[in-house]
XYZ file of C-alpha atoms in Angstrom:
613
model
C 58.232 96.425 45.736
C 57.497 98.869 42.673
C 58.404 102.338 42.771
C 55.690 104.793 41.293
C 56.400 108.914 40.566
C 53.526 111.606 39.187
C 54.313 115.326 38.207
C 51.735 117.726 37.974
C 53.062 121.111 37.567
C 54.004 123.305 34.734
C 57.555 122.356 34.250
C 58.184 119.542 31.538
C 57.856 116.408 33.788
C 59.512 113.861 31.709
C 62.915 114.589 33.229
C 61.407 114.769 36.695
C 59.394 111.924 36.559
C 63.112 109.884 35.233
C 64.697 111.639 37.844
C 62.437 110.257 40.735
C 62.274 106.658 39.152
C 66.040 106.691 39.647
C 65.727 107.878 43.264
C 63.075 104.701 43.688
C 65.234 102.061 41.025
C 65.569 100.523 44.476
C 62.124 99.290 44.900
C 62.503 97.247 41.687
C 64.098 97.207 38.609
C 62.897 94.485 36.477
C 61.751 97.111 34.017
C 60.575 100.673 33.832
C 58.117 102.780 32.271
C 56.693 106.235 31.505
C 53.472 107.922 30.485
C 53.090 111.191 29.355
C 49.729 113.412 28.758
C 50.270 115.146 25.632
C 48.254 116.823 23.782
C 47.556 114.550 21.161
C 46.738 111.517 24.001
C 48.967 109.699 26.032
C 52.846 108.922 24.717
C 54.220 105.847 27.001
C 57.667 104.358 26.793
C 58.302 101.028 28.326
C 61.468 98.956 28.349
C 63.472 95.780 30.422
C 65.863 96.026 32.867
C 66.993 98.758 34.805
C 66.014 102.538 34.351
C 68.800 102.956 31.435
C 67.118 101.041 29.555
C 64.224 103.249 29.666
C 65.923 106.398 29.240
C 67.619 104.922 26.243
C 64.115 103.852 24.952
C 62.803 107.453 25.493
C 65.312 108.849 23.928
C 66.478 112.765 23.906
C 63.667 114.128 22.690
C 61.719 116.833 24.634
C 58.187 116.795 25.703
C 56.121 119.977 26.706
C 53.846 117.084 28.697
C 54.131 118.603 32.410
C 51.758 116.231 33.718
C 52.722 112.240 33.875
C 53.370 108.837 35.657
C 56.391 106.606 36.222
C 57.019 103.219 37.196
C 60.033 100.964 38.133
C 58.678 97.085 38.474
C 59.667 93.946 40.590
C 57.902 91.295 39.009
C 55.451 89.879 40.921
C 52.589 88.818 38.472
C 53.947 88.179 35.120
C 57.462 87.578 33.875
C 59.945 90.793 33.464
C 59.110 91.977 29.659
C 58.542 94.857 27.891
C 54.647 94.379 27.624
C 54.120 93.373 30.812
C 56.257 96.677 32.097
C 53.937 99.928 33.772
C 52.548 101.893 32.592
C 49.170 99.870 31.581
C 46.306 100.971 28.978
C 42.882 100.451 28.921
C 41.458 99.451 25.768
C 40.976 102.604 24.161
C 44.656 104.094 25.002
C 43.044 107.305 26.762
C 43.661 105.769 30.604
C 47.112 104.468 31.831
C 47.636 103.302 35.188
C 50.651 102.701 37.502
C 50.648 100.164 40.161
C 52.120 99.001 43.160
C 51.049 95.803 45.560
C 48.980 92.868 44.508
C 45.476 92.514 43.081
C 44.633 89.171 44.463
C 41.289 88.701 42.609
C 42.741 90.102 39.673
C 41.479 86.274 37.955
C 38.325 86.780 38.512
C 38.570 90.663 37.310
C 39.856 89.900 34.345
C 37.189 86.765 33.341
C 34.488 89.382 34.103
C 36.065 91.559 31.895
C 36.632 90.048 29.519
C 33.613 88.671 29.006
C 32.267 92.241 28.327
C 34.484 92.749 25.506
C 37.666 93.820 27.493
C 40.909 92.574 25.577
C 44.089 92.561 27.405
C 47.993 92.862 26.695
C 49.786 91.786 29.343
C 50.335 88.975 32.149
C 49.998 91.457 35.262
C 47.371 91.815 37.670
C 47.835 95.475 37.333
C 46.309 95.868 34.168
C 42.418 95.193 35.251
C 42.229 98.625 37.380
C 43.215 100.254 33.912
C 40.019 98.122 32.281
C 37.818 99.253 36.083
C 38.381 102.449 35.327
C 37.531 102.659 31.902
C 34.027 101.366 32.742
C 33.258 104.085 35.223
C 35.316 106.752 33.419
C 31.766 108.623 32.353
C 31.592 109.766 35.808
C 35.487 111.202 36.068
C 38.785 110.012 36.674
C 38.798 110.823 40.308
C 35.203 108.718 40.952
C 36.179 106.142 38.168
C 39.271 105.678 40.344
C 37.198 105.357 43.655
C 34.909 102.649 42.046
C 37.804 100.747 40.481
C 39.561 100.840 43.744
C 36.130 99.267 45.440
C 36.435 96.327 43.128
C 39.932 95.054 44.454
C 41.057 92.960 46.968
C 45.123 92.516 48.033
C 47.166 95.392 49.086
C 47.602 97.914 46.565
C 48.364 101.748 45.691
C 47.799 102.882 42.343
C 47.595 106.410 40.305
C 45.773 107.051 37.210
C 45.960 109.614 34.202
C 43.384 110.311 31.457
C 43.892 112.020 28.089
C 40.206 113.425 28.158
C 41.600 115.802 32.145
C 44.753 116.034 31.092
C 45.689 118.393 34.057
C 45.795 116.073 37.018
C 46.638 112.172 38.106
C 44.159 110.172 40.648
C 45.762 108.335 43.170
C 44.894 105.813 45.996
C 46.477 103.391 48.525
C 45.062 100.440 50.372
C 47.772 98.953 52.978
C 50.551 100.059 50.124
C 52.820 103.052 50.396
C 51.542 106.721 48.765
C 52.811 110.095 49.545
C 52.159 113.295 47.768
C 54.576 116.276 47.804
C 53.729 119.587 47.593
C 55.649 122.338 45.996
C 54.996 125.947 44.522
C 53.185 125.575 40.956
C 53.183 121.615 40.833
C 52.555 118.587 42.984
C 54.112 115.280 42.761
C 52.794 111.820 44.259
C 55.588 108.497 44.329
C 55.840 105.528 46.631
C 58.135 106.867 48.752
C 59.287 110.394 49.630
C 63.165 110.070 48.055
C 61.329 110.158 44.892
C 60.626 114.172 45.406
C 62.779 115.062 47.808
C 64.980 117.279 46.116
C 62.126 119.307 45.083
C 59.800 119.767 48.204
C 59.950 118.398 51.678
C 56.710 119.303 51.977
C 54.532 115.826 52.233
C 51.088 114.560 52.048
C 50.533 110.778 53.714
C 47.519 109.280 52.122
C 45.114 107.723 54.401
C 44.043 104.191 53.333
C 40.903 104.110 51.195
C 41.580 107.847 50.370
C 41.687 109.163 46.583
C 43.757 112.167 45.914
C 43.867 114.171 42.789
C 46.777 116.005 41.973
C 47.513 119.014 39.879
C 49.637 122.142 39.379
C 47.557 124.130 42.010
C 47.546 121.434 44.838
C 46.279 118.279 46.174
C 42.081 117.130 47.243
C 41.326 114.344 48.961
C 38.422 112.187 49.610
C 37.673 109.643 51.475
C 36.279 105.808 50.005
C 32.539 107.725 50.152
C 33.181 110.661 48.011
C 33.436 112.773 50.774
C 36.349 115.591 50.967
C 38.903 115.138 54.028
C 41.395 118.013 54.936
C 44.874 116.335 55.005
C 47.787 117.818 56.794
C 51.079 118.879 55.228
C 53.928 117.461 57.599
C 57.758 119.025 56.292
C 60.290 115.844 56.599
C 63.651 116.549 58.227
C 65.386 114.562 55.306
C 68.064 116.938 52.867
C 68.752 115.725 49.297
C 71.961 114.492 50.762
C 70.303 111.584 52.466
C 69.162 110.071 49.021
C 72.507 110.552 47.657
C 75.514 107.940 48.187
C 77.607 111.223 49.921
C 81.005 110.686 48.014
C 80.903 106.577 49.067
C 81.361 104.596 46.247
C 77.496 102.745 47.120
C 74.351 103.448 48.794
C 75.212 99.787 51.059
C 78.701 101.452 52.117
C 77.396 104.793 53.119
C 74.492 103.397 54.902
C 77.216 100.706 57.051
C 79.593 104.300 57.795
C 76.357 105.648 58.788
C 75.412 103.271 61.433
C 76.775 105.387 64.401
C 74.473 107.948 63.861
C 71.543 105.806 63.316
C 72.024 103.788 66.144
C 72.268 107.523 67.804
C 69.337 108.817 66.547
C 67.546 105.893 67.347
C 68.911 106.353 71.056
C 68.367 109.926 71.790
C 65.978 111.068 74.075
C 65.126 107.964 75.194
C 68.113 106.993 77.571
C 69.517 109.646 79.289
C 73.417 109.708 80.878
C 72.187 108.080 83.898
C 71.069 104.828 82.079
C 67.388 105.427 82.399
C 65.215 104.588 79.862
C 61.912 107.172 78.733
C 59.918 105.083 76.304
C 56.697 107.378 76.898
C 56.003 107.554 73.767
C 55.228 103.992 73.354
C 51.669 104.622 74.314
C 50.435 101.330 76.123
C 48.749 100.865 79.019
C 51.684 99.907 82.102
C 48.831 97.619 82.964
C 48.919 95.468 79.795
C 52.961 95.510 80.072
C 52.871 94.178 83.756
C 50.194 91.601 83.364
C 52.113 89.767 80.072
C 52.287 86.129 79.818
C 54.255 85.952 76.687
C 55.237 87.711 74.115
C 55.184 86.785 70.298
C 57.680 88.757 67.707
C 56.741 88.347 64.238
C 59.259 89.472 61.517
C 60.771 88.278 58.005
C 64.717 88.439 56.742
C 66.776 90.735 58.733
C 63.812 91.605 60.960
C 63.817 88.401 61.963
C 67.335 88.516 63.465
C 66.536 91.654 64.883
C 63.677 89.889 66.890
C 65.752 87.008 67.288
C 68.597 88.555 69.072
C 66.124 90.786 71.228
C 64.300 87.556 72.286
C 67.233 86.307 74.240
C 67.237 90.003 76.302
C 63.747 89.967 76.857
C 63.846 86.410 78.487
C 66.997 87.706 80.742
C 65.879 90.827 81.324
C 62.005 91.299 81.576
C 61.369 87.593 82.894
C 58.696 87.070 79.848
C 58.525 84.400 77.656
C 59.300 84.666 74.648
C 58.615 82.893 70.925
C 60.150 84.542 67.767
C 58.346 83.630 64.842
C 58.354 84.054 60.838
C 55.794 85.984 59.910
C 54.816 83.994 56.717
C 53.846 80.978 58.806
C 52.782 82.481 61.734
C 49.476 83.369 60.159
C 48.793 80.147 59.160
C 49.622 78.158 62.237
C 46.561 79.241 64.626
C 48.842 80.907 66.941
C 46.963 80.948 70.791
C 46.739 84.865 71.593
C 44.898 86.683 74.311
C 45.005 89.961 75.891
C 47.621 89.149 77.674
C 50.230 87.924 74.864
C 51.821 91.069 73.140
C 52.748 90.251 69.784
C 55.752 92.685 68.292
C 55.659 93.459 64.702
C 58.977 94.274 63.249
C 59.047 95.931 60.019
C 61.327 98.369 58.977
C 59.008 99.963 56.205
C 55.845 99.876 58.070
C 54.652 97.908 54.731
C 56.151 94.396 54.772
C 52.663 91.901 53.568
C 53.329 89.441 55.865
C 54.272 91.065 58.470
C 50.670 93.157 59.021
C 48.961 90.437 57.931
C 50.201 88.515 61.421
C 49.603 91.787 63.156
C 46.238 91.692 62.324
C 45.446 88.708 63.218
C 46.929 89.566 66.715
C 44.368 92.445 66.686
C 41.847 90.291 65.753
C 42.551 87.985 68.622
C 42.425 90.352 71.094
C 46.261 90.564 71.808
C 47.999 93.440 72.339
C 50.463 94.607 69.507
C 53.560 96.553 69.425
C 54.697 97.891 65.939
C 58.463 98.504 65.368
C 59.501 100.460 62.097
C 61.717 103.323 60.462
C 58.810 104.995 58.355
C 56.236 107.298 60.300
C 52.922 106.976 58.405
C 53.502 103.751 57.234
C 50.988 100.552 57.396
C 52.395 99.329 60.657
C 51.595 102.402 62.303
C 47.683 102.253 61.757
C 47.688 98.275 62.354
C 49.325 98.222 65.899
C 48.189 99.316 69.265
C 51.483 101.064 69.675
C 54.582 102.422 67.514
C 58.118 102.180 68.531
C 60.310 104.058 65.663
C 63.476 103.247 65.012
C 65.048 106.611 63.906
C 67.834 104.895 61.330
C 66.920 107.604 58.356
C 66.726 106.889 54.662
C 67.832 103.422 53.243
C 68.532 102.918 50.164
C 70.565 100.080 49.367
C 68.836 96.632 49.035
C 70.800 94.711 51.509
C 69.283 96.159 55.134
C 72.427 97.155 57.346
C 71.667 100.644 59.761
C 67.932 99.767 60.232
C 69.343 96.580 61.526
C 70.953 97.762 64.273
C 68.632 100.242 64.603
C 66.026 97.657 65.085
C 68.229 96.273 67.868
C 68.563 99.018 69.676
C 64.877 99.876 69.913
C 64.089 96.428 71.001
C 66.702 96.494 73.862
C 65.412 99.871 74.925
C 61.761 98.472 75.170
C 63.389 95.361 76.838
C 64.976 97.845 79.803
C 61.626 100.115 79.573
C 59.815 96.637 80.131
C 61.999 95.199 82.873
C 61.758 98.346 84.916
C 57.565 98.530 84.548
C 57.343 94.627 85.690
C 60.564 94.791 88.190
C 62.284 91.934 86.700
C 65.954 93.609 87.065
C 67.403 95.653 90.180
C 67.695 98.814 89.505
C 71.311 99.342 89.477
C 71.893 96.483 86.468
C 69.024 97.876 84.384
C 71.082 101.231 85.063
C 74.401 99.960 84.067
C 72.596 98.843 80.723
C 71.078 101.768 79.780
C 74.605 103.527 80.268
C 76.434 100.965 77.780
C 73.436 101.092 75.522
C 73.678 104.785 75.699
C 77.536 104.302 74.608
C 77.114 101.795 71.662
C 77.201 104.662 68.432
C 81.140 105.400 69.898
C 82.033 102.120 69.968
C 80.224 101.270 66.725
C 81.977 104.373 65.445
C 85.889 103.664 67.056
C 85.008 100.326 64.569
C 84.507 102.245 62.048
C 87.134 104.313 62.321
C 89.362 101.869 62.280
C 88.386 100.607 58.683
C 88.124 103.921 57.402
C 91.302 105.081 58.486
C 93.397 102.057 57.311
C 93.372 100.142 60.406
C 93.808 96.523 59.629
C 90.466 94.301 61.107
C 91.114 91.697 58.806
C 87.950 92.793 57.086
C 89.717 93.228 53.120
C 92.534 90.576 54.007
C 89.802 87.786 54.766
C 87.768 88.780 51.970
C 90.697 88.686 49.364
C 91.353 85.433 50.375
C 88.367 83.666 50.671
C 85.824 85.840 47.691
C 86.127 82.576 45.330
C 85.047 80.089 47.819
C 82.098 78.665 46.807
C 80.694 77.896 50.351
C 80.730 79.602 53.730
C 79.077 77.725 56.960
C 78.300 80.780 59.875
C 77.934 79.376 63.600
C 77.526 81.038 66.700
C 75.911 81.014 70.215
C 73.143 82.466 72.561
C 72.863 86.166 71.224
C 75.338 85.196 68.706
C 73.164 83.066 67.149
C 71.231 85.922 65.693
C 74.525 87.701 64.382
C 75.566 84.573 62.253
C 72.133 84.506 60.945
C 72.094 87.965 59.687
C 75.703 87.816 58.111
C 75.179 84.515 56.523
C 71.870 86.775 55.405
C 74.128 89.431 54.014
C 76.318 87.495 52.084
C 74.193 84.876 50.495
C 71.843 88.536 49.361
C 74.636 90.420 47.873
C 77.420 87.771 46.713
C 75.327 85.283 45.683
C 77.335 82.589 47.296
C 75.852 79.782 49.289
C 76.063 80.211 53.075
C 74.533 78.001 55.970
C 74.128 79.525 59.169
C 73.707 77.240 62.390
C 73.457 77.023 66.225
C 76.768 75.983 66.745
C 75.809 73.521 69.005
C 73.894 72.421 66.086
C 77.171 71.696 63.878
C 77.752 67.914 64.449
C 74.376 66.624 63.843
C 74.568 67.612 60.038
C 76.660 70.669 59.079
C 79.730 69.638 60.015
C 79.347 66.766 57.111
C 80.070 70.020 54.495
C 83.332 70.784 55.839
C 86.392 70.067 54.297
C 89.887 70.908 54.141
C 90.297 74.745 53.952
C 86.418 75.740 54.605
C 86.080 78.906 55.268
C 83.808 78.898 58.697
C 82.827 82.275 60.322
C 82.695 81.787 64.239
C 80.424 84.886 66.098
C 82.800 84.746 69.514
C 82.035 88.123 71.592
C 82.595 87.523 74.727
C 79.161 85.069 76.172
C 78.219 83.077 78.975
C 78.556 80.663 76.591
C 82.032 81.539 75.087
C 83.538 78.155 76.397
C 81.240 75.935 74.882
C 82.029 77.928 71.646
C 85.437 77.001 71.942
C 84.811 73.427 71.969
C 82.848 73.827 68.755
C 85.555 76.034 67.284
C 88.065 73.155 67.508
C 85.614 70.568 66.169
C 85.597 72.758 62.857
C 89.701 72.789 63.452
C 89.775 68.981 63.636
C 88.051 68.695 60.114
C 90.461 71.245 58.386
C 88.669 74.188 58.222
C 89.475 78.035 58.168
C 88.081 79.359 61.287
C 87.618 83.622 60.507
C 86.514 84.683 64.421
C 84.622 87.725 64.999
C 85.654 88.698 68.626
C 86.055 90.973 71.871
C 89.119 92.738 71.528
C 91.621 91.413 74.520
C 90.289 87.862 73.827
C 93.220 85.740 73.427
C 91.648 82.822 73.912
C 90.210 82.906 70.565
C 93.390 84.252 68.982
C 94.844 81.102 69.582
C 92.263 79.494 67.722
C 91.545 80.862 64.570
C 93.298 81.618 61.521
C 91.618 85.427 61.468
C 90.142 87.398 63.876
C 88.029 90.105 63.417
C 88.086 92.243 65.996
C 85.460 94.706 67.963
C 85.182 96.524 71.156
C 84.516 94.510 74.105
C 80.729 95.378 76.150
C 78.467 93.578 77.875
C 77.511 90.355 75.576
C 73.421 91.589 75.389
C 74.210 94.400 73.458
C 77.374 92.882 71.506
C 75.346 92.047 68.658
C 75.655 95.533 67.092
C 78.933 95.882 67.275
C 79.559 92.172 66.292
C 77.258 92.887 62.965
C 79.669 95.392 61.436
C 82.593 93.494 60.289
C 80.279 90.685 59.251
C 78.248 93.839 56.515
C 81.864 94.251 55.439
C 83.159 91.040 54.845
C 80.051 90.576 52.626
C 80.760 93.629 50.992
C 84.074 93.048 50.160
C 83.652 89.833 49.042
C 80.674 91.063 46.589
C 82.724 94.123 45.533
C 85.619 91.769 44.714
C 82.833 89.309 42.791
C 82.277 92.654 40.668
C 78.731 92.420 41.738
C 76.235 95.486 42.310
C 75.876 95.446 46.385
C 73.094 98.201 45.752
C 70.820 96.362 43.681
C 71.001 92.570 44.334
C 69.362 90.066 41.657
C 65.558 88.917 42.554
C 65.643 91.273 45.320
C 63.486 94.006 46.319
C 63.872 96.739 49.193
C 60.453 96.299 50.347
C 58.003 93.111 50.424
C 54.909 94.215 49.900
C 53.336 91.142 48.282
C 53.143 87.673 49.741
């Protein structure tokens, strides 16, 4: 959701604080804000829209203020406007506040403080920590912030300033992102890492319930008591390069040309050239993996797919059942779960709301859970049993593409980990596996190479042609399925243009009423075990009029016959074709949105991360 930075140093930290809100516009960019600790009090600048519109606001002028907050807002609580922008005041101006997450009780905050005289300027739930914390400020900023903190409920991270200790900002986190980084002569604190990262690499993760103070000498922590807690500084592998679009014209194109590597990353060290998977550093008990029942997967958006399109392995491969569920509902549907139903949280922040809430209620129950994400330290990791990382790096751009197949990968590595604990899969298949598994980032990279280096896929010629449509219908089959979902996903998120995505066996008792002549239908045909019934769908879509655009096995010329475009992609064995089928499905949406003269980095109503339900 929101992206908050803090400087504490002895530099002037307006420009660093802009700087890192530009690295985080990602996490939202309804409006922006800044608050400075001057000498004369606190001098905040808040404006609309994206971060231009702030830096326009705040104008040219210099400011010796080297300590100060930044925010860049999603709207969540209250509509995007200038007075409902971060940062928020308490009554007397002396306090301002940054905030990420959701206050959920914030009502019933704000009626008891109001009733004691409080007066408020904005719509936001964010502004009654700001009002907390001027009640308690007698005692300090650091145990004002520790008492406001104690009042809220939701999942929050916040950071305070006061004119009256104008050297240092107060920070905590409960179930939202915080990280401080630590440099020489100054300290910063922001909702993500990118935000610093071409300052330090040296990072802080914030426990939940901890408060940190900040200031040009260092970082102290305590924990929710009051008591001080050592915290160790971890250096992160990232360069500044990895925040940076790398001489691609958008964050969404570097991060689809970066997919081989992520998908190698994600792969290395954990399947060696034999085809034998090591997932030892999933840490569960082989007991509780050979005594499952069932097995639950609870994700949202392109998660989802990713869970989705595992499923189908899992069942083949591992001989478990398995149900794929959307988080959002899952908590609310009195799921059965026992110690003997793992439930699989995919999330690829670690901080995705509804995702941790179903985890937790898994915990609660007794089951088992399995935690699959891209950020170490995150929430997922200290609400699951058990972490499996993806590996995919930095993502920036809005629209999810490498932790995507990322996310695959992992899953089908824990599906061949799994099959060989319970036996499910001779040896010599589960092998053979591994080995293509093992071989996916060339493949996905020989695709790549083919776009890059003028190779004609069809990708640019079907977008050109079909960009003004104002309807697309995806369909596809078994693991296929998945893949239509999450391109139909991609283009309806960055094009804006209305996309259904069915079973295709699912096509004549509805969809198939919205074609029409010249319908532009995209047809997921890798090579399956159920490729011919695909082809029998592929001509009912023929028989109404509509352009069929294939995305296929290369050699297929069964479906060359069929379709009016093909986009093509290295033939392997159909449970692991949905990564390489995924890639010309990111492009065609990009295209199409590039030729729409849309911004594919920064999608309207959309937020990189979901940390509010």
């Amino acid at each position: 959701m929101c992206g908050i930075v803090g400087y504490a140093g002895r530099r002037p930290g307006k420009p660093i604080i802009i700087e890192g809100l530009r690295r985080l516009e990602y996490r939202g960019y309804d409006s922006a804000g800044i608050a400075l600790v001057e000498e004369s009090g606190l001098a905040t600048v808040r404006a609309i829209g994206n971060l231009d519109a702030l830096v326009a606001a705040a104008g040219d002028g210099h400011s010796p203020a080297c300590v100060g907050l930044g925010h860049t807002r999603w709207a969540t609580h209250g509509r995007p406007s200038e007075v409902n922008a971060h940062p928020h005041a308490d009554c007397t101006g002396r306090i301002s506040i940054v905030l990420n997450g959701i206050i959920e009780n914030h009502k019933e905050l704000r009626a008891e403080l109001r009733a004691r005289g409080h007066e408020f300027t904005s719509e936001t739930d964010a502004e009654v920590v700001a009002h907390l914390i001027e009640e308690e400020i007698g005692a300090g900023l650091p145990p004002a912030v520790r008492a406001a903190a104690q009042r809220l409920q939701g999942h929050f991270a916040f950071c305070a300033v006061s004119a009256d200790e104008p050297d240092i900002i107060v920070g905590t986190r409960h179930e939202a992102p915080l990280v401080v980084g630590v440099g020489e002569g100054e300290t910063f604190i922001a909702s993500a890492i990118p935000a610093f990262l071409s300052e330090t690499r040296r990072i802080v993760v914030i426990e939940d319930g901890d408060v940190v103070t900040i200031s040009a000498t260092g970082a102290s922590f305590t924990d929710g008591e009051g008591n001080a807690v050592q915290r160790p500084i971890d250096e992160v592998a990232w360069d500044v390069d990895a925040a940076e679009k790398g001489g691609y014209e958008t964050f969404m194109l570097k991060e689809i040309y970066e997919q081989p590597v992520a998908l190698a990353d994600t792969l290395a060290g954990r399947v060696d050239e034999r085809g034998e998977v090591d997932l030892s550093e999933v840490e569960f008990d082989p007991a509780v993996l050979r005594r499952l029942r069932r097995i639950y997967i609870v994700a949202c958006g392109t998660s989802y797919h990713a869970g989705l399109i595992a499923s189908y392995a899992i069942e083949r491969l591992a001989r478990v059942p398995v149900q794929i569920e959307v988080a959002s509902e899952f908590r609310y549907r009195d799921p059965v779960l026992d110690a003997e139903t793992l439930v699989i949280g995919i999330t690829q922040s670690g901080e995705t709301a509804d995702t941790l809430a179903a985890m937790r209620l898994a915990r609660a129950a007794g089951a088992p859970v399995l935690a699959v994400t891209n950020i170490m330290g995150s929430q997922a990791t200290r609400e699951a049993d058990a972490v499996l990382f993806t590996r995919a790096g930095l993502e920036i751009g809005v629209a999810a593409t490498k932790t995507h197949v990322a996310q695959v990968a992992a899953l089908l590595l824990f599906t061949l980990d799994l099959a060989r604990r319970r036996d499910s899969l001779p040896a010599e298949e589960r092998l053979r596996l591994g080995r293509e598994l093992r071989a996916l980032p060339l493949l996905v990279q020989r695709l790549l190479d083919g776009q890059r280096n003028g190779g004609d896929h069809g990708v640019r010629r079907v977008a050109q042609r079909y960009h003004d449509e104002r309807f697309f219908l995806y369909l596809g089959r078994h693991m296929g399925y998945g893949v239509c979902l999450e391109g139909a996903l991609k283009l309806k998120e960055i094009s804006y243009i209305p996309t259904e995505a069915y079973a295709a066996g699912e096509m004549k008792h509805g969809p198939i009423a919205l074609l029409d002549k010249g319908s532009p239908v995209v047809i997921v045909a890798t090579d399956s075990p159920v490729f011919a019934k695909l082809l029998s769908n592929v001509e009912e879509v023929r028989a109404r009029g509509a352009d069929v655009i294939a995305v296929a096995s290369e050699g297929n010329s069964d479906i060359a016959e069929l379709a009016d475009d093909v986009l093509w992609v290295p033939a392997c064995d159909p449970l692991l074709a949905p990564i390489v089928a995924v890639v010309p499905l990111q492009l065609l949406a990009y295209h199409i949105a590039r030729l729409k003269g849309l911004n594919v980095d920064q999608p309207r109503n959309l937020a990189k991360t979901v940390t509010v339900e």
